[in-house]
Each structure stands twice: as C-alpha cells, then as structure tokens.
PDB file of C-alpha atoms in Angstrom:
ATOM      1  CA  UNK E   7     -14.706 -12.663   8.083  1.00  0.00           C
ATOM      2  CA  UNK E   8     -15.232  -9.142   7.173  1.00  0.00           C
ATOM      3  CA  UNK E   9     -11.680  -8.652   7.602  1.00  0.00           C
ATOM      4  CA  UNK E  10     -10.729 -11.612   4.878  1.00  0.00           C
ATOM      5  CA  UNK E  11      -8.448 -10.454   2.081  1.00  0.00           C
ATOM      6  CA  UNK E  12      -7.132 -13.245  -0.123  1.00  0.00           C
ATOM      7  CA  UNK E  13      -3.984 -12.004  -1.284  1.00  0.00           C
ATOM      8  CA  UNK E  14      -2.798 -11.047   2.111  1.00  0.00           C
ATOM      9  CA  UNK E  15      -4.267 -14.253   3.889  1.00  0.00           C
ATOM     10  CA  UNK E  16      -2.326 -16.226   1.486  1.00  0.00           C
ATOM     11  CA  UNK E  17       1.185 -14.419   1.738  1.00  0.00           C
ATOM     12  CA  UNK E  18       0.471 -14.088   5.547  1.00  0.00           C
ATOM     13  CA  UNK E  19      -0.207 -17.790   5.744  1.00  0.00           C
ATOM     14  CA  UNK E  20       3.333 -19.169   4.050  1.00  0.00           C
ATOM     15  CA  UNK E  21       4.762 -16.514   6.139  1.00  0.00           C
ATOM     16  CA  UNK E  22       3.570 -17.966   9.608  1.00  0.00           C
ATOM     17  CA  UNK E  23       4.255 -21.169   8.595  1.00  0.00           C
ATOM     18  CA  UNK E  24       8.357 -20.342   7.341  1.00  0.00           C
ATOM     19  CA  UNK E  25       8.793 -18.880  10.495  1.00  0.00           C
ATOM     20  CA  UNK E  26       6.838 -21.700  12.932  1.00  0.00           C
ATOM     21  CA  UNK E  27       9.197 -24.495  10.677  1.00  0.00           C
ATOM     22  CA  UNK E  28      12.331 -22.344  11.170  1.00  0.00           C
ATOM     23  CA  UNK E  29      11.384 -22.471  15.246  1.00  0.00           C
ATOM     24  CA  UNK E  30      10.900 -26.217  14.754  1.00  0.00           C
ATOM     25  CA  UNK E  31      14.014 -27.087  13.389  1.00  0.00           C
ATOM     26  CA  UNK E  32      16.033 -24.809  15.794  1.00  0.00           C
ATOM     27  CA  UNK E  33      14.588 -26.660  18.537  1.00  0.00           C
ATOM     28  CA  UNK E  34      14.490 -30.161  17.185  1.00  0.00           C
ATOM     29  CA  UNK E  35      17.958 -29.680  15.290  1.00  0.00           C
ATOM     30  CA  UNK E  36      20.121 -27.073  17.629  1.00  0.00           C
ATOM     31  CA  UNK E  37      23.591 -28.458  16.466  1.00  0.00           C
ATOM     32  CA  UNK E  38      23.325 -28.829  12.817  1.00  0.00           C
ATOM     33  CA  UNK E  39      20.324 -26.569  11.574  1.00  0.00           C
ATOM     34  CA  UNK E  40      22.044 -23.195  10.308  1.00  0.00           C
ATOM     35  CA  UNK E  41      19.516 -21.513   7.941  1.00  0.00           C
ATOM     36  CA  UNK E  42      18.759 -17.902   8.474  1.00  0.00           C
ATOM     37  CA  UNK E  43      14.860 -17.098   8.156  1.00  0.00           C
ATOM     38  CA  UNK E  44      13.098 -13.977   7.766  1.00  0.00           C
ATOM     39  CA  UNK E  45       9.651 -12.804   6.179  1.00  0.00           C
ATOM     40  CA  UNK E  46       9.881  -9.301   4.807  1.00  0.00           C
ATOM     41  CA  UNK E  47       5.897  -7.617   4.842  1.00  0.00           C
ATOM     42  CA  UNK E  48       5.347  -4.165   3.160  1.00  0.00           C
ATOM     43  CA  UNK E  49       2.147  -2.327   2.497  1.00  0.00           C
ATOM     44  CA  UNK E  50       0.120  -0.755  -0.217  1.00  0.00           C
ATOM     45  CA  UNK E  51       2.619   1.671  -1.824  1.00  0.00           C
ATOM     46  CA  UNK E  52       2.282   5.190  -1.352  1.00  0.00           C
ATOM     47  CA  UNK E  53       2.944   5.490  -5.367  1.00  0.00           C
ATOM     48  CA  UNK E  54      -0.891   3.809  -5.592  1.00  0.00           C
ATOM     49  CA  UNK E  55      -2.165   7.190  -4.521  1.00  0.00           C
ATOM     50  CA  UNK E  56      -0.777   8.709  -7.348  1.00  0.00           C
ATOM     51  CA  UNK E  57      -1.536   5.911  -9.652  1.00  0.00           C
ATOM     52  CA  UNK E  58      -4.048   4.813 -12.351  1.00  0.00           C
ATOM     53  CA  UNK E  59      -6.071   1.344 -12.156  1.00  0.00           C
ATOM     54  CA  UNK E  60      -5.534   0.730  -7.815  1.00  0.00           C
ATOM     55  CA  UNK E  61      -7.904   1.021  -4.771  1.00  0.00           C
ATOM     56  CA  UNK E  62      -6.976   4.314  -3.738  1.00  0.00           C
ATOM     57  CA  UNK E  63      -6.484   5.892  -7.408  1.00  0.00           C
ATOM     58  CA  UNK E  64      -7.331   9.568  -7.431  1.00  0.00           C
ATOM     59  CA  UNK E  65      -9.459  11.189  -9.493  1.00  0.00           C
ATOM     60  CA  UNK E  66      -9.884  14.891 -10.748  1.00  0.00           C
ATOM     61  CA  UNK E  67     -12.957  16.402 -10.404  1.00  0.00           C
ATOM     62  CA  UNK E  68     -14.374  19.978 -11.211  1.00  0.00           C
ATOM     63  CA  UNK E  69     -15.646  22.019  -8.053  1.00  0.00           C
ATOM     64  CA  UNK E  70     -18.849  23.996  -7.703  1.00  0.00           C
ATOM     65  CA  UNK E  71     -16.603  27.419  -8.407  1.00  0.00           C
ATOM     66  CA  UNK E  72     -14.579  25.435 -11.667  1.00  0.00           C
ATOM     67  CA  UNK E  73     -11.762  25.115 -10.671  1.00  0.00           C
ATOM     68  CA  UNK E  74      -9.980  20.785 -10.366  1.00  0.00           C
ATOM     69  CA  UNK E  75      -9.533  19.552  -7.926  1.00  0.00           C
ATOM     70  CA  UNK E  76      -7.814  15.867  -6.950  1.00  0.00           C
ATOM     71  CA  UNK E  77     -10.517  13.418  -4.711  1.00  0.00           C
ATOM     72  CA  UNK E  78      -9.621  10.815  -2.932  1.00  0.00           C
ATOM     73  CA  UNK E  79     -12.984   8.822  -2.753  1.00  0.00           C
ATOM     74  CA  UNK E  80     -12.322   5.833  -1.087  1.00  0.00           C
ATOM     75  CA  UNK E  81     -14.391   3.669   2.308  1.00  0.00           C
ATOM     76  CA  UNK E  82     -11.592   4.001   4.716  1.00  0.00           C
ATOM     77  CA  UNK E  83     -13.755   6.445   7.255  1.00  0.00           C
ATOM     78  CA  UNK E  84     -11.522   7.489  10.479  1.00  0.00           C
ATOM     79  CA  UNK E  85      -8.754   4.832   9.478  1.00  0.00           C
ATOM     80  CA  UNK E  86      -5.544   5.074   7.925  1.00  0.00           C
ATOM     81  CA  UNK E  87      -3.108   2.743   5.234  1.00  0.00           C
ATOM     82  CA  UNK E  88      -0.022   1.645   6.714  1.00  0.00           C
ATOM     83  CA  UNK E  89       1.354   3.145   3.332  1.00  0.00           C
ATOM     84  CA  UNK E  90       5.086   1.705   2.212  1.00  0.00           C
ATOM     85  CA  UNK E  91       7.059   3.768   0.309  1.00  0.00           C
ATOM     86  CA  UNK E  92       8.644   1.776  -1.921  1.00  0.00           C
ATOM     87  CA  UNK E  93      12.339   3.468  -2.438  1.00  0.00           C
ATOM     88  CA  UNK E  94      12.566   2.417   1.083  1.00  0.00           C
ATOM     89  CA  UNK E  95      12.302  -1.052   0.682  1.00  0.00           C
ATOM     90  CA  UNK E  96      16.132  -1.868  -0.510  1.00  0.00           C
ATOM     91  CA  UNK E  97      17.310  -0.214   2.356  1.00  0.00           C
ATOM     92  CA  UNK E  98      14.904  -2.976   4.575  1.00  0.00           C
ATOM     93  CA  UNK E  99      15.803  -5.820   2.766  1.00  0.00           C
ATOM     94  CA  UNK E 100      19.464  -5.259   2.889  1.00  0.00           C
ATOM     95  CA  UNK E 101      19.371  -4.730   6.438  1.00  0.00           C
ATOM     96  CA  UNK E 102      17.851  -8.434   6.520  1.00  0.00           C
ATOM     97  CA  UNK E 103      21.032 -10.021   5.074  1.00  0.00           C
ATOM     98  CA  UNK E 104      23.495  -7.801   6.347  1.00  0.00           C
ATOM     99  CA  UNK E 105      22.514  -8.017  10.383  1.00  0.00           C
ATOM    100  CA  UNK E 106      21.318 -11.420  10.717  1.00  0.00           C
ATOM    101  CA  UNK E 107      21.621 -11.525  14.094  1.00  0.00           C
ATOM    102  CA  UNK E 108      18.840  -9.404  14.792  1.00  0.00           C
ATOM    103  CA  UNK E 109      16.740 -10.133  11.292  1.00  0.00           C
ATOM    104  CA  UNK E 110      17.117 -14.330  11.649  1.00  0.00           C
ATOM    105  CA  UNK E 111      12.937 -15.902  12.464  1.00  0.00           C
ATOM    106  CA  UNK E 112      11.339 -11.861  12.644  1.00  0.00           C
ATOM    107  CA  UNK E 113       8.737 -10.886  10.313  1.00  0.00           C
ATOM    108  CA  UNK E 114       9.732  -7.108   9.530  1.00  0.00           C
ATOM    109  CA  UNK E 115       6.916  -5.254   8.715  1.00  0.00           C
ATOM    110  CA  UNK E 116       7.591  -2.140   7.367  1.00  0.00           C
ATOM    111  CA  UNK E 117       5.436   1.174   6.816  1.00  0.00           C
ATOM    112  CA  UNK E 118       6.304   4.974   6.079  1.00  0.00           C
ATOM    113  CA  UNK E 119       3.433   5.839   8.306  1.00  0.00           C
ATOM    114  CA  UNK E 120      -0.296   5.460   9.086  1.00  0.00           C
ATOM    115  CA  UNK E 121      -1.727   7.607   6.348  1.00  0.00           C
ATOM    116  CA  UNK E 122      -5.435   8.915   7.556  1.00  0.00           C
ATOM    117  CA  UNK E 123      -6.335  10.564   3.993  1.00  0.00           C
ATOM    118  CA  UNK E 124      -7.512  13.818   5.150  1.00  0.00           C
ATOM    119  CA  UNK E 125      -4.054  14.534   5.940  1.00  0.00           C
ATOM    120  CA  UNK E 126      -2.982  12.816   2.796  1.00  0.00           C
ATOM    121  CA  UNK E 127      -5.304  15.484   0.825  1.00  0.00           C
ATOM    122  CA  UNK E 128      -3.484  18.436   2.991  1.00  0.00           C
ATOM    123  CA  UNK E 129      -0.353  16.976   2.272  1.00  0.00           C
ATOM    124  CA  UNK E 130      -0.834  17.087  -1.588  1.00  0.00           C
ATOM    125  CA  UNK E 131      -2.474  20.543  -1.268  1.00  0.00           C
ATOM    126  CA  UNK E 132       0.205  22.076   0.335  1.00  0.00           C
ATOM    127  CA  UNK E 133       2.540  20.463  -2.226  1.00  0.00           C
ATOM    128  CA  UNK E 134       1.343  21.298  -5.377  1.00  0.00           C
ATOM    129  CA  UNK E 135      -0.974  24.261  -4.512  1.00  0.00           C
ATOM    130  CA  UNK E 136      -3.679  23.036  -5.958  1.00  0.00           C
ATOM    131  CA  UNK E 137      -7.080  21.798  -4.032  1.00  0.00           C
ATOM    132  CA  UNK E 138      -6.886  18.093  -3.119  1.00  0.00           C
ATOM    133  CA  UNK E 139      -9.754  16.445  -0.932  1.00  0.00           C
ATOM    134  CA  UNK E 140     -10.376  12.934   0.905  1.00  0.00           C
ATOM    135  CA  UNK E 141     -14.406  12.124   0.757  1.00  0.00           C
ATOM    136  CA  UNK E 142     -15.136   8.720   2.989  1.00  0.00           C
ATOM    137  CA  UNK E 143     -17.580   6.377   1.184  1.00  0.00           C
ATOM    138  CA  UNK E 144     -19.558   3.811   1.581  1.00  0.00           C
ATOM    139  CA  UNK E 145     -18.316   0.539   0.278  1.00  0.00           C
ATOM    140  CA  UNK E 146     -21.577   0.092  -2.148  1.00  0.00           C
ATOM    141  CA  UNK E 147     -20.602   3.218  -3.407  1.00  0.00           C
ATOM    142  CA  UNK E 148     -16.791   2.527  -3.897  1.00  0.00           C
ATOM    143  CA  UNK E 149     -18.166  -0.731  -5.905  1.00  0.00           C
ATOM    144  CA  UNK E 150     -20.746   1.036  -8.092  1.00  0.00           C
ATOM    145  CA  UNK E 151     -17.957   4.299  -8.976  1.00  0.00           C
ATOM    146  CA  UNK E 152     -15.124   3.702  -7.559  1.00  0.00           C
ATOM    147  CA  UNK E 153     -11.449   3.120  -9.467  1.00  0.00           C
ATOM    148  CA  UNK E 154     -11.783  -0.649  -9.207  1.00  0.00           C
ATOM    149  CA  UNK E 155     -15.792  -0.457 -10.051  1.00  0.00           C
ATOM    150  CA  UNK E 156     -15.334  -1.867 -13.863  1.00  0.00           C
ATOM    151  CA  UNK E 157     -13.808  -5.264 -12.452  1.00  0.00           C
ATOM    152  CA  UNK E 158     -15.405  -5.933  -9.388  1.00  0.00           C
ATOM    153  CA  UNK E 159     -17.218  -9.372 -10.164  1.00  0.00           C
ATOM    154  CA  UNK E 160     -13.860 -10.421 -11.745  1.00  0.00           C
ATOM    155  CA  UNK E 161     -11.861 -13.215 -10.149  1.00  0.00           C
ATOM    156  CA  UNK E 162      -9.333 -12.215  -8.059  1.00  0.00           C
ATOM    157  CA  UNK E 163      -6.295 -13.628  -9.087  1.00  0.00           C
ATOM    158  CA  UNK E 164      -4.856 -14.673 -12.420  1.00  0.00           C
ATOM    159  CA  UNK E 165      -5.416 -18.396 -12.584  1.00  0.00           C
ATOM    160  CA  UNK E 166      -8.397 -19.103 -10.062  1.00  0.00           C
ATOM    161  CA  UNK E 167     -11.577 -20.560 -10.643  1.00  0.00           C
ATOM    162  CA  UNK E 168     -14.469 -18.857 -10.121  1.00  0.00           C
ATOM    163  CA  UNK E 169     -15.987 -22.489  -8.654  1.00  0.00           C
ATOM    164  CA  UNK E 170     -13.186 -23.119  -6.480  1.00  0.00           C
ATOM    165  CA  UNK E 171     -14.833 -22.347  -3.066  1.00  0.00           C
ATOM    166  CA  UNK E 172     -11.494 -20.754  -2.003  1.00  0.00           C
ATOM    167  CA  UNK E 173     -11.922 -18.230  -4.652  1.00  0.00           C
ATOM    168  CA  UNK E 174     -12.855 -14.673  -3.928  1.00  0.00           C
ATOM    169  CA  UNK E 175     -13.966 -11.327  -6.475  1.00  0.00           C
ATOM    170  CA  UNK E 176     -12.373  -8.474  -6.666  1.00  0.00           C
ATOM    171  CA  UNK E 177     -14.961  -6.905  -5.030  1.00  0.00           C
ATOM    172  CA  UNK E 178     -14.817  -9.726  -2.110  1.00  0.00           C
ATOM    173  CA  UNK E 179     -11.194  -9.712  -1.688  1.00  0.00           C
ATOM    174  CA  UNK E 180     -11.046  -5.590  -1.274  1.00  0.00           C
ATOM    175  CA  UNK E 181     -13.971  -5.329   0.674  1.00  0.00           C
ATOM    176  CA  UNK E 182     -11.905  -7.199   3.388  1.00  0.00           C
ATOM    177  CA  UNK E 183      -8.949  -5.244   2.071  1.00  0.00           C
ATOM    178  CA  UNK E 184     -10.590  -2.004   3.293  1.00  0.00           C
ATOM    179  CA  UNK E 185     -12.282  -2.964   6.327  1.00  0.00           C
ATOM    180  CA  UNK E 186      -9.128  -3.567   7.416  1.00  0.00           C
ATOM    181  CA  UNK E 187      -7.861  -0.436   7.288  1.00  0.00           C
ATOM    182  CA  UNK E 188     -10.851   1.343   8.436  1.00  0.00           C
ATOM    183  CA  UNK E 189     -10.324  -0.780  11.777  1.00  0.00           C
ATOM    184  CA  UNK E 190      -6.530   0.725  11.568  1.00  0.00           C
ATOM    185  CA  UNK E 191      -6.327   3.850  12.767  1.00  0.00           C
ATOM    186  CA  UNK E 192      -3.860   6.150  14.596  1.00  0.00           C
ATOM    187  CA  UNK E 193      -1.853   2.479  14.406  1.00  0.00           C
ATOM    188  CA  UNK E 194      -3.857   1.592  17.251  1.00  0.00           C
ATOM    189  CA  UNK E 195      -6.252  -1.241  15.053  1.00  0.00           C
ATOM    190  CA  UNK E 196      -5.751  -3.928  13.314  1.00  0.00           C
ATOM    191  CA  UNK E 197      -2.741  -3.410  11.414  1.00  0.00           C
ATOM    192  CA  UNK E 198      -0.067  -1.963  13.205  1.00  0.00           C
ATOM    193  CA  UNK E 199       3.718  -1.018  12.760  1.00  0.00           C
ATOM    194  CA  UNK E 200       6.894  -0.646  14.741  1.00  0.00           C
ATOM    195  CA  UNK E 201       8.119   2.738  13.874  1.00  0.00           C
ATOM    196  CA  UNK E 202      10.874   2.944  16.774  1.00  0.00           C
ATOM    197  CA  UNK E 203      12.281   0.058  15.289  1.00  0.00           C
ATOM    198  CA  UNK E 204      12.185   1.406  11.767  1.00  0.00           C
ATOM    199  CA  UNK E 205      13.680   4.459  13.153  1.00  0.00           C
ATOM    200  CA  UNK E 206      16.537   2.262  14.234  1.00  0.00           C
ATOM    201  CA  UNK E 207      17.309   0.446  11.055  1.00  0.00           C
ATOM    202  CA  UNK E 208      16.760   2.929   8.439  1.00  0.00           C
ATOM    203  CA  UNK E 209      16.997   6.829  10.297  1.00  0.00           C
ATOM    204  CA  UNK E 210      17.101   8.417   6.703  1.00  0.00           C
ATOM    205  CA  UNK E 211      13.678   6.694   5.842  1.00  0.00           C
ATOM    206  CA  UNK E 212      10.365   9.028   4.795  1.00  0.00           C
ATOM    207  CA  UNK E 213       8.269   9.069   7.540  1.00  0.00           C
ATOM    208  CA  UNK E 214       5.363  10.876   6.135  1.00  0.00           C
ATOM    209  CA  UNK E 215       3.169  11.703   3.175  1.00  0.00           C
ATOM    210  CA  UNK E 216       4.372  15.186   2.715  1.00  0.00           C
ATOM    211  CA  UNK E 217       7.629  14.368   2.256  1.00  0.00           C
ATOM    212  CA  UNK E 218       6.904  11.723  -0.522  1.00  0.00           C
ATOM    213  CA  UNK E 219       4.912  14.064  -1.959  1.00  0.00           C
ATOM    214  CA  UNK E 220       7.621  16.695  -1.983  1.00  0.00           C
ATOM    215  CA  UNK E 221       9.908  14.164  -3.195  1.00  0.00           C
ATOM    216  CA  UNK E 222       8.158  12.874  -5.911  1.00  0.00           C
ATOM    217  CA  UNK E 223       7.382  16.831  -7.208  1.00  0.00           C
ATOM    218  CA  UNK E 224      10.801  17.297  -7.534  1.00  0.00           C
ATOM    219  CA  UNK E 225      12.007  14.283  -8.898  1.00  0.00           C
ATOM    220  CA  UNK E 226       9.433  14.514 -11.457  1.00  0.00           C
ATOM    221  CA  UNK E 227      10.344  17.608 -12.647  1.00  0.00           C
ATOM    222  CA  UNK E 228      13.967  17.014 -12.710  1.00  0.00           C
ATOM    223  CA  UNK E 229      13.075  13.525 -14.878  1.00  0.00           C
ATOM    224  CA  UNK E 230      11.197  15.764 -16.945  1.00  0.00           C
ATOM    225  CA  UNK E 231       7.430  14.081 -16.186  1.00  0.00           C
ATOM    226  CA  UNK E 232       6.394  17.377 -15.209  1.00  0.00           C
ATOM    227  CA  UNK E 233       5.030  18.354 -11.771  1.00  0.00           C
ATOM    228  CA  UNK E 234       2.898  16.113  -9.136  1.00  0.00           C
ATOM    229  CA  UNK E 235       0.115  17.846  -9.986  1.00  0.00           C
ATOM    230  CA  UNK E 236      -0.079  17.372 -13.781  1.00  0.00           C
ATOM    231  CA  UNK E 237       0.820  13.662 -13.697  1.00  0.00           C
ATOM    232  CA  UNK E 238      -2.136  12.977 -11.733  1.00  0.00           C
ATOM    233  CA  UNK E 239      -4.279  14.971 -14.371  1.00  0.00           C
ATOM    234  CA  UNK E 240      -5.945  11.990 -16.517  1.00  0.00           C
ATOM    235  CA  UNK E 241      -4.211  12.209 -19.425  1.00  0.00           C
ATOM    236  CA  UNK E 242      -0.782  11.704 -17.629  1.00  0.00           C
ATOM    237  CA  UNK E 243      -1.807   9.115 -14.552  1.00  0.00           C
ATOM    238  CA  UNK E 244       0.410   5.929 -14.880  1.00  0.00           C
ATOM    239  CA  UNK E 245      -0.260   2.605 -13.369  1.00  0.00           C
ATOM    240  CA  UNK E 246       2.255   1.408 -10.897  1.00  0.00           C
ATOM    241  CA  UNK E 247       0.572  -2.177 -10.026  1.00  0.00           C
ATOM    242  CA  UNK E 248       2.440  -5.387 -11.638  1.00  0.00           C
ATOM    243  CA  UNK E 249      -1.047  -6.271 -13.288  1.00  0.00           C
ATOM    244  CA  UNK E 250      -1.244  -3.127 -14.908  1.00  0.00           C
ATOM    245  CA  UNK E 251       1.675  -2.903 -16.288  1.00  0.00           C
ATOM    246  CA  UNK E 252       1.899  -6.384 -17.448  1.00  0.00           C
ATOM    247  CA  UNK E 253      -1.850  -5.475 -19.380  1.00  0.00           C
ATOM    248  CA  UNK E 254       0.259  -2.073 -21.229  1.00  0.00           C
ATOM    249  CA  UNK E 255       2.914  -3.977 -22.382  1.00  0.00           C
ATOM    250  CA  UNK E 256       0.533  -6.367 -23.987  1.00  0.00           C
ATOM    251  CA  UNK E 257      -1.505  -4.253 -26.125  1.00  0.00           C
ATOM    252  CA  UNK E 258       2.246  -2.286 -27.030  1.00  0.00           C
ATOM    253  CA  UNK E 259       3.710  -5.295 -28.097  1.00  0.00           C
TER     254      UNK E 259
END
C-alpha cells in the first residue's frame, strides 16, 4: 500500500491486461490473429526538474552568505527517478512500429537514467556555475511546503469523486508516487530499467543528467529563453505538465 500511486496503477493495469489478451489470442487464435501489441512506459520527465507547478519543481533560495541558490527539496532520501527525457521518446516509439519483430507483446520501459538528486544538484552546478543543492525531506514536510503543498487535499484526477472509494488526493496519490522512488535506487529497487537494451535501440540517446542539462543551456540560449540558470529564476520558470498548461491557456483565453 505505501507504494500505491493512482495514475500509474491505472495505466499499469490496462497495460498488463493488453499484453495478457494479446498472449491469449496468440495462443487460442495462432492462424488468424495478426495484431501487433506493445505498451510503451516512460517516466517523470527530466524537464519537471526544471519546471514550475510538479513534484520535483525547484526552488531558489538565498544562502546564509546571499548569494541564490537552486534547492531541490523533495522526500526521495538515498533513491533516485528513473527520469525520461522526453526528446527521446520519438526515437522509442518509432522503433516500436518500425522493428516489430522484436517490439510485438513487450512493455518498453524507457529511462535516461536513475537520477539520485545529489548528483542532479552537481550536475546543474557544474552547468550553469551557479550553487544548486538536493535537501531530502520528510514527506510531512514536502506536504506542508513543498511545490505541490497548495493542492494536496485536492482530488487527484480531473473528473473523480471525492466519495468514490477508488479515489485518492493529491497528497495520497504522490505519497505512493515517492515512496516509490525512495525504494529505487542505484536501479536496484522497485522500479528498474533496461539500459543495455536502450543502448541497443537508441545509441545516440542522453544517458545522464549533465548532458540534458548541457543541452537544454544551449538550446535555450540559441532559442533566445536565456540560460538554464535564469529560466529557473521565478519569474521565468514554465510549467511543462499537461494540467498546467491546459490551466494558462485558460485564464489567456
């Protein structure tokens, strides 16, 4: 129970049962069934550490000496987020329709890499040259400050009912969320990811936070958004999540 996370239960659970039909009918049906199957399963995008409104939002914070700094304060201890990053994701969904033979009844589940966020603060530190830190928390904490604090006791999910038993908060639903990935370290947990096999079907992926970050720094500045650094300041932080985004172009329109 402590691991219970609604919105990947439910994906994970029309997922199992795709693939256990798609078994069935190749066994009960081996001369005439020809459908191809495959469940695709990402991540939490490495954007959402860059990001305004998500679980693992930064913030900036002044140090004891004045100068910012970015935090990562966030209750994933010694674990690590099987991050996705997502300009990757075309590549692994082509792949799926273009080498069937090998893609037909898998569930390809994809990652950049483990991300422990103490490296994750290096990594941006070393990028922009300015200080970056991870600071573990407890989950009480993360729900009374955190960056999803203001709509914890909210339902999770857009239609639900707060009285349907199967209903879960915010606060419920990312609790399990990130107990997960506190139980998913060194990709040796829980959660855990074939990267020789990613290796094989996309060799020019990223494999590691530093080189998103460097990435995103320079496409940045060449888009003219200005560096890493000062689009994480809070002035400049954009949301990337769906939700988000739908809620901006609501109050613009």
């Amino acid at each position: 129970p402590i691991f219970r996370t609604g919105h990947y239960d439910g994906k994970g659970r029309v997922g199992d049962w795709l693939l256990a039909e798609h078994e069935s009918n190749k066994r009960n049906f081996p001369g005439t069934y020809k459908m191809a199957v495959a469940v695709f399963t990402t991540g939490p995008y490495v954007e959402m550490t860059i990001a305004r409104g998500g679980p693992m939002s930064p913030s900036i914070v002044i140090d004891d000496d004045g100068e910012k700094v970015a935090l990562w304060r966030v209750p994933l201890g010694e674990g690590a987020v099987a991050h996705v990053a997502l300009d990757d994701c075309a590549h692994y969904a082509r792949w799926i329709f273009d080498d069937p033979a090998r893609s037909n009844g898998i569930n390809l589940e994809v990652a950049m890499d483990h991300v422990h966020y103490v490296d994750l603060a290096k990594a941006f530190e070393k990028v922009t040259g300015h200080r970056a830190r991870y600071v573990d928390t407890s989950l009480e904490e993360y729900w009374q400050s955190g960056p999803m604090s203001a709509y914890a006791d909210q339902v999770a999910g857009y239609s639900a009912d707060r009285n349907d038993p199967a209903s879960m908060t915010v606060k419920q639903n990312f609790t399990g969320f990130w107990n997960m990935w506190r139980h998913s370290g060194n990709n040796r947990g829980v959660i855990r990811r074939d990267y020789a096999l990613l290796d094989q079907i996309h060799p020019n992926r990223i494999r590691n936070v530093e080189e998103y970050f460097r990435r995103e720094d320079e496409e940045g500045r060449n888009a003219g958004k200005g560096s890493l650094w000062e689009r994480v300041q809070p002035e400049n932080i954009a949301p990337i999540l769906k939700i988000h985004m739908d809620a901006k172009r609501a109050v613009s329109k």
